[in-house]
Coordinates of C-alpha atoms and ligand atoms in Angstrom, one line a residue:
M1 CA -34.1 -92.5 -62.2
A2 CA -32.0 -95.5 -61.0
R3 CA -28.4 -94.9 -60.4
S4 CA -26.2 -95.5 -63.5
V5 CA -22.4 -95.3 -64.1
T6 CA -21.3 -95.1 -67.7
V7 CA -17.7 -95.1 -68.8
V8 CA -16.9 -93.6 -72.2
V9 CA -13.7 -95.0 -73.7
G10 CA -11.8 -94.6 -77.0
T11 CA -11.4 -97.8 -79.1
Q12 CA -8.8 -96.8 -81.6
W13 CA -5.9 -94.3 -81.0
G14 CA -7.8 -91.3 -79.7
D15 CA -9.9 -88.5 -81.2
E16 CA -12.8 -90.8 -82.0
G17 CA -15.3 -88.1 -80.9
K18 CA -15.6 -88.9 -77.2
G19 CA -16.1 -85.3 -76.3
K20 CA -19.1 -84.9 -78.5
L21 CA -20.8 -88.0 -77.0
V22 CA -20.0 -87.0 -73.4
D23 CA -21.5 -83.5 -74.1
L24 CA -24.7 -85.1 -75.4
L25 CA -25.0 -87.7 -72.6
S26 CA -24.2 -85.1 -70.0
T27 CA -27.5 -83.2 -70.7
E28 CA -28.9 -85.9 -68.4
T29 CA -26.0 -86.5 -66.0
D30 CA -25.3 -85.5 -62.4
L31 CA -21.6 -86.1 -62.2
C32 CA -19.0 -86.2 -65.0
M33 CA -15.4 -87.2 -64.1
R34 CA -12.2 -87.4 -66.0
F35 CA -10.2 -90.3 -64.6
Q36 CA -6.8 -90.2 -66.3
G37 CA -4.5 -88.0 -68.5
G38 CA -4.3 -84.3 -68.6
G39 CA -3.9 -81.5 -71.1
N40 CA -2.9 -84.0 -73.8
A41 CA -6.6 -84.5 -74.5
G42 CA -8.4 -82.4 -77.0
H43 CA -12.2 -83.0 -76.8
T44 CA -14.2 -81.1 -79.3
V45 CA -17.7 -80.0 -78.3
I46 CA -20.0 -78.0 -80.5
N47 CA -23.2 -76.8 -78.9
N48 CA -25.3 -73.7 -78.2
Y49 CA -22.4 -72.1 -76.2
G50 CA -20.0 -72.3 -79.2
D51 CA -17.2 -74.5 -80.5
F52 CA -14.7 -75.7 -77.8
K53 CA -11.6 -77.9 -77.6
L54 CA -11.6 -79.0 -74.0
H55 CA -8.2 -80.2 -72.8
L56 CA -8.8 -80.6 -69.1
V57 CA -12.3 -79.7 -68.1
P58 CA -14.9 -82.6 -68.4
C59 CA -17.4 -82.2 -71.2
G60 CA -20.3 -82.3 -68.8
I61 CA -19.5 -78.6 -68.0
F62 CA -22.1 -77.3 -70.3
N63 CA -24.9 -78.7 -68.1
P64 CA -25.0 -76.4 -65.1
D65 CA -26.6 -79.1 -63.0
C66 CA -23.8 -81.5 -63.7
M67 CA -20.9 -81.6 -61.2
C68 CA -17.5 -82.0 -63.1
I69 CA -14.4 -83.4 -61.5
M70 CA -10.8 -83.8 -62.6
G71 CA -10.4 -87.2 -60.9
T72 CA -7.6 -88.6 -58.8
G73 CA -6.0 -90.4 -61.7
T74 CA -5.5 -87.1 -63.7
V75 CA -2.5 -84.9 -64.0
V76 CA -3.4 -81.2 -64.3
D77 CA -1.5 -78.0 -65.2
P78 CA -3.1 -75.5 -62.9
Q79 CA -2.3 -72.5 -65.2
D80 CA -3.8 -74.3 -68.2
L81 CA -6.9 -75.2 -66.1
L82 CA -7.4 -71.5 -65.1
S83 CA -7.1 -70.4 -68.7
E84 CA -9.6 -73.0 -69.9
L85 CA -12.0 -72.0 -67.2
A86 CA -11.6 -68.3 -68.1
N87 CA -12.4 -69.1 -71.7
L88 CA -15.5 -71.1 -70.8
K89 CA -16.7 -68.2 -68.5
Q90 CA -16.2 -65.8 -71.4
H91 CA -18.6 -67.9 -73.4
S92 CA -21.2 -67.8 -70.6
V93 CA -20.6 -71.4 -69.5
A94 CA -21.2 -71.9 -65.7
I95 CA -17.9 -73.0 -64.2
D96 CA -18.7 -73.1 -60.5
N97 CA -19.3 -76.8 -60.7
L98 CA -15.8 -77.7 -61.7
F99 CA -13.6 -79.5 -59.0
V100 CA -10.2 -81.1 -58.9
S101 CA -9.4 -84.1 -56.7
D102 CA -7.0 -83.2 -53.9
R103 CA -5.1 -86.4 -54.9
A104 CA -4.7 -85.4 -58.6
H105 CA -1.1 -84.6 -59.5
V106 CA 0.1 -81.2 -60.6
V107 CA 1.8 -80.8 -64.0
M108 CA 4.7 -78.4 -63.5
P109 CA 6.7 -76.3 -66.0
Y110 CA 9.6 -78.6 -65.6
H111 CA 7.4 -81.6 -66.7
K112 CA 6.7 -79.8 -70.0
L113 CA 10.4 -79.1 -70.7
L114 CA 11.3 -82.7 -69.7
D115 CA 8.6 -84.0 -72.0
K116 CA 10.2 -82.4 -75.0
V117 CA 13.9 -83.1 -74.3
E118 CA 13.2 -86.7 -73.2
D119 CA 11.1 -87.5 -76.3
D120 CA 13.7 -86.0 -78.6
A121 CA 16.3 -88.3 -76.9
R122 CA 14.3 -91.5 -77.6
G123 CA 15.6 -91.8 -81.2
V124 CA 13.6 -94.4 -83.2
Y125 CA 11.4 -94.9 -80.1
R126 CA 10.3 -91.3 -80.1
V127 CA 6.6 -91.3 -79.1
G128 CA 5.7 -87.9 -80.6
T129 CA 4.0 -86.8 -77.4
T130 CA 1.7 -83.8 -77.1
G131 CA 4.4 -82.0 -75.1
R132 CA 2.0 -81.3 -72.3
G133 CA 4.2 -82.8 -69.6
I134 CA 2.1 -85.9 -69.2
G135 CA 4.8 -88.6 -69.1
P136 CA 7.1 -86.8 -66.7
A137 CA 4.2 -85.9 -64.3
Y138 CA 3.2 -89.6 -64.1
T139 CA 6.9 -90.6 -63.8
D140 CA 7.1 -88.3 -60.7
K141 CA 3.9 -89.8 -59.4
V142 CA 5.3 -93.4 -59.7
A143 CA 8.6 -92.3 -58.3
R144 CA 6.7 -90.8 -55.3
I145 CA 8.1 -87.3 -55.7
G146 CA 5.1 -85.8 -57.4
I147 CA 3.2 -82.7 -56.1
R148 CA -0.5 -83.3 -55.5
F149 CA -3.2 -80.6 -55.6
H150 CA -3.7 -80.9 -51.8
D151 CA 0.0 -79.8 -51.4
L152 CA -0.7 -76.5 -53.2
L153 CA -2.6 -75.5 -50.0
H154 CA 0.3 -76.2 -47.6
E155 CA 3.4 -74.0 -48.0
S156 CA 5.7 -75.9 -45.8
V157 CA 4.9 -79.3 -47.4
L158 CA 5.3 -77.7 -50.8
R159 CA 8.7 -76.2 -49.9
D160 CA 10.1 -79.6 -48.7
K161 CA 8.7 -81.5 -51.7
L162 CA 9.9 -78.9 -54.2
T163 CA 13.5 -79.0 -52.8
V164 CA 13.6 -82.8 -53.4
V165 CA 12.0 -82.8 -56.9
L166 CA 13.9 -79.8 -58.2
R167 CA 17.3 -81.1 -57.0
H168 CA 16.6 -84.2 -59.1
H169 CA 15.2 -82.5 -62.2
N170 CA 17.6 -79.6 -62.3
A171 CA 20.5 -82.0 -62.2
L172 CA 19.0 -84.0 -65.1
L173 CA 18.1 -80.9 -67.1
T174 CA 21.5 -79.1 -66.8
H175 CA 23.8 -82.2 -66.9
I176 CA 22.1 -84.5 -69.4
Y177 CA 20.0 -82.1 -71.5
N178 CA 22.0 -78.8 -71.5
Q179 CA 19.0 -76.9 -70.3
P180 CA 18.8 -74.0 -67.8
P181 CA 17.7 -75.0 -64.2
F182 CA 14.3 -74.0 -62.8
D183 CA 14.2 -71.5 -59.9
E184 CA 12.8 -73.0 -56.7
A185 CA 11.5 -69.7 -55.3
Q186 CA 9.6 -68.9 -58.5
I187 CA 8.0 -72.3 -58.7
L188 CA 7.0 -72.1 -55.1
A189 CA 5.4 -68.7 -55.6
D190 CA 3.5 -70.0 -58.7
C191 CA 2.3 -73.1 -56.7
L192 CA 1.0 -70.9 -53.9
S193 CA -0.7 -68.6 -56.3
W194 CA -2.4 -71.6 -58.1
G195 CA -3.5 -72.9 -54.7
E196 CA -5.0 -69.6 -53.8
Q197 CA -6.9 -69.3 -57.0
L198 CA -8.1 -72.9 -57.0
K199 CA -8.6 -73.5 -53.3
T200 CA -12.4 -73.7 -53.4
R201 CA -12.2 -76.3 -56.2
I202 CA -9.8 -78.7 -54.6
V203 CA -11.8 -81.4 -53.0
D204 CA -11.7 -84.9 -51.5
T205 CA -13.7 -86.8 -54.0
V206 CA -14.5 -89.8 -51.8
P207 CA -17.6 -88.3 -50.0
I208 CA -18.8 -86.9 -53.3
V209 CA -18.6 -90.2 -55.1
R210 CA -20.1 -92.0 -52.1
S211 CA -23.1 -89.7 -52.0
A212 CA -23.6 -89.9 -55.8
L213 CA -23.6 -93.7 -55.7
H214 CA -26.0 -93.8 -52.7
S215 CA -28.5 -91.3 -54.1
D216 CA -29.2 -92.8 -57.5
K217 CA -27.2 -90.3 -59.5
T218 CA -26.3 -90.6 -63.2
I219 CA -22.5 -90.7 -63.5
I220 CA -20.2 -90.5 -66.6
L221 CA -16.6 -91.3 -66.5
E222 CA -15.0 -89.6 -69.5
G223 CA -11.9 -91.3 -70.9
Q224 CA -9.4 -89.6 -73.1
L225 CA -7.3 -91.4 -75.7
S226 CA -7.8 -95.1 -76.2
A227 CA -6.5 -98.5 -75.2
M228 CA -4.1 -98.4 -78.2
K229 CA -2.3 -95.7 -76.2
D230 CA -2.8 -97.5 -72.9
L231 CA 0.4 -97.9 -70.9
D232 CA -0.2 -101.7 -70.5
W233 CA -2.4 -102.7 -73.4
G234 CA -1.4 -100.2 -76.1
S235 CA 1.4 -100.2 -78.7
Y236 CA 4.1 -99.9 -76.1
P237 CA 6.3 -97.8 -76.0
F238 CA 4.3 -95.6 -78.4
V239 CA 1.7 -94.9 -75.7
T240 CA 0.7 -92.4 -73.1
S241 CA 1.6 -92.8 -69.4
S242 CA -1.9 -93.7 -67.9
S243 CA -4.7 -96.2 -68.4
P244 CA -7.5 -94.9 -70.6
T245 CA -9.5 -98.1 -70.2
A246 CA -12.6 -99.0 -68.2
A247 CA -10.4 -100.6 -65.5
G248 CA -8.4 -97.4 -65.4
A249 CA -11.7 -95.5 -64.9
A250 CA -12.4 -97.4 -61.7
V251 CA -8.9 -96.7 -60.3
G252 CA -8.8 -93.1 -61.4
S253 CA -12.2 -92.1 -60.3
G254 CA -12.5 -94.1 -57.1
I255 CA -15.7 -95.7 -58.3
P256 CA -15.6 -99.4 -57.5
P257 CA -15.6 -101.7 -60.6
R258 CA -18.7 -103.5 -59.6
D259 CA -20.7 -100.2 -59.7
I260 CA -19.9 -99.6 -63.4
D261 CA -23.1 -100.5 -65.5
R262 CA -22.2 -99.5 -69.0
I263 CA -19.0 -99.1 -71.0
I264 CA -19.4 -97.3 -74.3
G265 CA -16.5 -97.7 -76.7
V266 CA -16.3 -94.8 -79.2
A267 CA -15.0 -95.7 -82.7
K268 CA -14.5 -93.5 -85.8
A269 CA -16.0 -95.1 -89.0
Y270 CA -12.3 -95.1 -90.2
S271 CA -9.0 -94.8 -88.3
T272 CA -6.8 -91.9 -87.2
Q273 CA -3.7 -91.7 -85.0
V274 CA -1.5 -88.8 -83.8
G275 CA 2.1 -89.7 -82.9
T276 CA 4.2 -92.7 -83.7
G277 CA 3.4 -96.5 -83.5
P278 CA 2.0 -99.3 -85.6
M279 CA -1.1 -98.7 -87.8
P280 CA -1.4 -101.3 -90.5
T281 CA -4.4 -99.7 -92.2
E282 CA -2.7 -96.3 -92.6
L283 CA -3.1 -94.7 -96.0
Q284 CA 0.0 -92.9 -97.1
D285 CA -1.4 -92.0 -100.5
A286 CA -3.8 -89.6 -102.2
M287 CA -6.8 -91.5 -100.6
G288 CA -5.3 -90.8 -97.1
D289 CA -4.9 -87.1 -98.0
H290 CA -8.5 -87.1 -99.3
L291 CA -9.9 -88.7 -96.1
R292 CA -7.8 -86.3 -93.9
Q293 CA -9.4 -83.3 -95.7
L294 CA -12.9 -84.7 -95.6
G295 CA -12.6 -85.5 -91.9
G296 CA -10.6 -82.4 -90.9
E297 CA -8.1 -84.7 -89.3
Y298 CA -5.7 -82.3 -87.6
G299 CA -4.9 -82.7 -83.9
A300 CA -7.1 -80.8 -81.5
T301 CA -4.2 -80.3 -79.1
T302 CA -1.1 -79.9 -81.3
G303 CA -2.7 -79.1 -84.7
R304 CA -0.6 -82.0 -86.3
P305 CA -2.0 -83.7 -89.3
R306 CA -3.5 -87.0 -88.1
R307 CA -2.4 -90.3 -89.7
V308 CA -5.5 -91.7 -91.5
G309 CA -6.5 -95.2 -92.5
W310 CA -9.4 -97.6 -92.9
F311 CA -11.4 -99.1 -90.0
D312 CA -9.4 -101.9 -88.3
T313 CA -11.7 -104.5 -86.7
I314 CA -8.7 -106.4 -85.2
V315 CA -7.8 -103.3 -83.2
T316 CA -11.3 -102.3 -82.2
R317 CA -12.4 -105.9 -81.3
Y318 CA -9.3 -106.2 -79.1
V319 CA -10.0 -102.9 -77.4
A320 CA -13.7 -103.7 -76.9
E321 CA -12.6 -106.9 -75.3
I322 CA -10.0 -105.3 -73.0
N323 CA -12.6 -102.8 -71.9
G324 CA -15.6 -105.1 -71.7
C325 CA -17.5 -102.7 -73.9
T326 CA -21.3 -103.1 -73.6
D327 CA -22.0 -100.7 -76.5
I328 CA -20.2 -99.1 -79.3
S329 CA -20.7 -95.6 -80.7
I330 CA -19.6 -95.2 -84.4
T331 CA -18.7 -91.6 -85.2
K332 CA -18.0 -89.6 -88.4
L333 CA -20.0 -91.9 -90.6
D334 CA -20.8 -88.8 -92.8
I335 CA -17.1 -88.5 -93.7
L336 CA -17.5 -91.6 -95.8
D337 CA -20.6 -90.4 -97.6
T338 CA -19.0 -89.8 -101.0
L339 CA -16.9 -93.0 -101.3
E340 CA -17.8 -95.6 -103.8
E341 CA -16.2 -98.5 -101.8
I342 CA -15.1 -98.7 -98.2
P343 CA -12.4 -101.2 -97.2
V344 CA -12.6 -102.7 -93.7
C345 CA -9.6 -104.6 -92.3
T346 CA -10.7 -108.0 -91.1
A347 CA -7.4 -109.8 -90.7
Y348 CA -3.6 -109.3 -91.1
R349 CA -1.0 -111.2 -93.1
Y350 CA 2.3 -111.6 -91.2
Q351 CA 5.1 -113.5 -92.9
G352 CA 2.6 -115.3 -95.1
E353 CA 0.2 -116.3 -92.3
L354 CA -3.2 -114.9 -91.6
I355 CA -3.7 -113.4 -88.1
T356 CA -6.9 -112.2 -86.4
E357 CA -5.5 -111.5 -83.0
L358 CA -3.7 -108.3 -82.2
P359 CA 0.0 -109.1 -82.2
D360 CA 2.9 -107.5 -80.2
P361 CA 3.6 -104.0 -81.5
V362 CA 6.9 -105.1 -83.0
L363 CA 5.0 -107.5 -85.3
H364 CA 2.0 -105.3 -85.6
D365 CA 4.1 -102.8 -87.4
K366 CA 5.0 -105.3 -90.1
C367 CA 1.4 -106.7 -90.6
E368 CA -0.3 -106.2 -93.9
P369 CA -4.0 -105.5 -93.7
I370 CA -6.5 -107.9 -95.4
Y371 CA -9.6 -106.0 -96.5
E372 CA -13.3 -106.8 -97.0
I373 CA -14.6 -104.2 -99.5
L374 CA -18.1 -102.8 -98.6
P375 CA -20.1 -100.8 -101.0
G376 CA -20.5 -97.0 -100.3
W377 CA -23.8 -95.2 -100.2
Q378 CA -22.8 -92.0 -102.0
Q379 CA -25.4 -89.7 -100.5
S380 CA -25.4 -87.4 -97.5
T381 CA -26.2 -88.8 -94.1
R382 CA -25.8 -85.5 -92.3
E383 CA -29.6 -84.8 -92.2
A384 CA -30.4 -88.3 -90.8
R385 CA -31.9 -88.2 -87.3
S386 CA -32.7 -91.9 -86.9
L387 CA -31.2 -95.2 -88.1
Q388 CA -34.1 -95.6 -90.5
D389 CA -33.1 -92.3 -92.3
L390 CA -29.7 -93.8 -93.3
P391 CA -29.2 -95.3 -96.8
R392 CA -29.3 -99.1 -96.9
N393 CA -25.6 -99.4 -97.5
A394 CA -24.7 -97.2 -94.6
R395 CA -26.8 -99.4 -92.3
A396 CA -25.1 -102.4 -93.8
Y397 CA -21.7 -100.9 -93.1
L398 CA -22.6 -100.2 -89.5
E399 CA -24.1 -103.7 -89.0
R400 CA -20.9 -105.3 -90.5
L401 CA -18.7 -103.3 -88.1
A402 CA -20.8 -104.3 -85.1
E403 CA -20.7 -107.9 -86.2
L404 CA -16.9 -107.9 -86.6
V405 CA -16.3 -106.0 -83.4
Q406 CA -18.8 -108.2 -81.6
V407 CA -20.5 -105.3 -79.7
P408 CA -23.9 -103.8 -80.4
I409 CA -24.2 -100.2 -81.6
H410 CA -25.3 -97.5 -79.1
S411 CA -25.2 -94.5 -81.4
V412 CA -24.0 -93.2 -84.8
G413 CA -22.4 -89.7 -85.5
V414 CA -23.4 -88.0 -88.8
G415 CA -21.9 -84.6 -88.1
P416 CA -20.1 -82.6 -85.5
E417 CA -23.1 -80.9 -83.9
R418 CA -24.8 -82.1 -80.7
N419 CA -28.0 -83.1 -82.6
Q420 CA -26.1 -85.1 -85.2
T421 CA -25.9 -88.2 -83.2
L422 CA -28.4 -91.0 -83.8
I423 CA -29.1 -92.9 -80.6
I424 CA -30.1 -96.5 -81.5
Ligands
GDP501 P1 -12.1 -86.8 -78.9 O1 -10.7 -86.5 -78.5 O2 -12.3 -88.3 -78.9 O3 -13.1 -86.1 -78.1 O4 -12.2 -86.3 -80.4 P2 -11.7 -84.9 -81.1 O5 -12.6 -83.9 -80.6 O6 -10.3 -84.8 -80.9 O7 -11.9 -85.3 -82.6 C1 -13.1 -85.6 -83.2 C2 -13.4 -84.5 -84.3 O8 -14.5 -85.0 -85.1 C3 -13.9 -83.2 -83.8 O9 -13.5 -82.2 -84.7 C4 -15.4 -83.3 -83.7 O10 -16.1 -82.1 -83.9 C5 -15.6 -84.2 -85.0 N1 -16.8 -85.1 -84.9 C6 -17.2 -85.9 -83.9 N2 -18.2 -86.7 -84.2 C7 -18.4 -86.4 -85.5 C8 -19.3 -86.9 -86.5 O11 -20.1 -87.8 -86.3 N3 -19.2 -86.4 -87.8 C9 -18.4 -85.4 -88.1 N4 -18.3 -84.9 -89.4 N5 -17.5 -84.9 -87.2 C10 -17.5 -85.4 -86.0
IMO502 P1 -7.8 -87.3 -77.0 O1 -8.3 -87.4 -75.6 C1 -4.7 -88.2 -79.9 C2 -0.9 -89.4 -78.2 C3 0.4 -88.6 -78.6 C4 1.4 -89.6 -78.5 C5 1.0 -90.5 -77.3 C6 1.6 -90.0 -76.0 O2 -8.1 -86.0 -77.7 O3 -8.1 -88.5 -77.7 P2 1.4 -88.0 -74.3 O4 1.4 -86.5 -74.6 O5 0.1 -88.5 -73.8 O6 2.6 -88.4 -73.6 O7 1.5 -88.6 -75.8 O8 -0.4 -90.3 -77.2 N1 -1.9 -88.6 -77.7 C7 -3.1 -88.3 -78.3 N2 -3.5 -88.5 -79.5 N3 -5.6 -87.6 -79.0 C8 -5.3 -87.5 -77.7 O9 -6.2 -87.2 -76.8 C9 -3.9 -87.7 -77.3 N4 -3.2 -87.6 -76.1 C10 -2.0 -88.2 -76.4 O10 0.3 -88.0 -79.9 O11 1.4 -90.5 -79.6
MG503 MG1 -9.1 -85.4 -79.3

């Protein structure tokens, strides 16, 4: 098979069903890499091994012939990674193929505490983070005081770095946030223990990627979250601290942009969001509660009820453009099965004017959605196994979304199981 590099990205606010698609595609994949983020992700995979919510480990892990890597652009809590691996092993999943880039950053206990107290201090600009220490870990990376996985294997380097970083964070925690300080000796001991337990998995990814690219391997770059939570392109400041876009995939995996062949944007057939930030199509009424129940829309990482709304083609078209999506995968079509009518947002009204471009978040928050109402199909799609099996109105709904988003459809999800994806 010819070499192929596919990036899977979210096109809304996260939780579109990226994990399920990556699990399916990984059955024929040699290398699966996460390129950004950390334990904030919650990727649900349901297959023969069981029902999993993967926070850190790439969803290719269920294929024993697929090498899985936490890429250089990720931030990883070693203790959480060890627990996730132990759980997978308990379910008879082969975990020997999981590696972590030596350049990936370590999420420390102080990052998790800082995440909480800093978010509480943001007032009306509170992000509602997942509390997994993501923002503070990336802040240390950018400030050039972060600890990398390679450091876990070098005690003297660790000692020197920890002294600097803890002096800084302990001052902040005790003086600004009234929290107890972290003990340097304890953190050093934890780091050395994590290094010892993970040493065979900490690798330089450059030769691995080079060899994969030169030997016609199939590669998937698994994004978490979506461009609407991208640090540059999302609803700043209600965003995460990394770039979950296709461009971010190149940076975070070390795969040159010109080697990327396909960019699949994953979009739910309606919208959800966890955390704060603009969402013009949000339903804060009984219909919203109904859709949340139908879709089981509760956060995979925090268990929080997800905000729910109609499909917003302004958002997904913008995200598809930013990412250069070659394909789109529509998930959870089955959740709309019982509805008589399905509104789709095709424009916004802002101060009396019609807008079809995504505005700045400050204005986005005040936009009123303009809907096109499409007829429902009111029959189950869950047993469908090809596009032809879908009711006519369901096909018309999909065609209209593809037309508005301006990207052809790659696949359609009609249920949470691996075999409930129709590849077009
Ligand atoms: P991710 O973060 O993008 O991987 O998505 P999550 O796993 O957080 O959320 C997606 C949820 O929808 C999970 O509970 C999946 O099991 C479920 N899911 C994914 N695709 C489908 C689908 O096509 N139909 C239904 N009913 N559920 C789906
Ligand atoms: P997956 O990969 C949904 C949201 C948080 C918050 C913002 C920043 O499952 O799609 P962070 O903890 O990253 O500093 O939080 O991003 N968020 C997610 N929402 N799914 C996720 O991951 C998320 N990861 C972060 O709720 O609004
Ligand atoms: Mg998720």
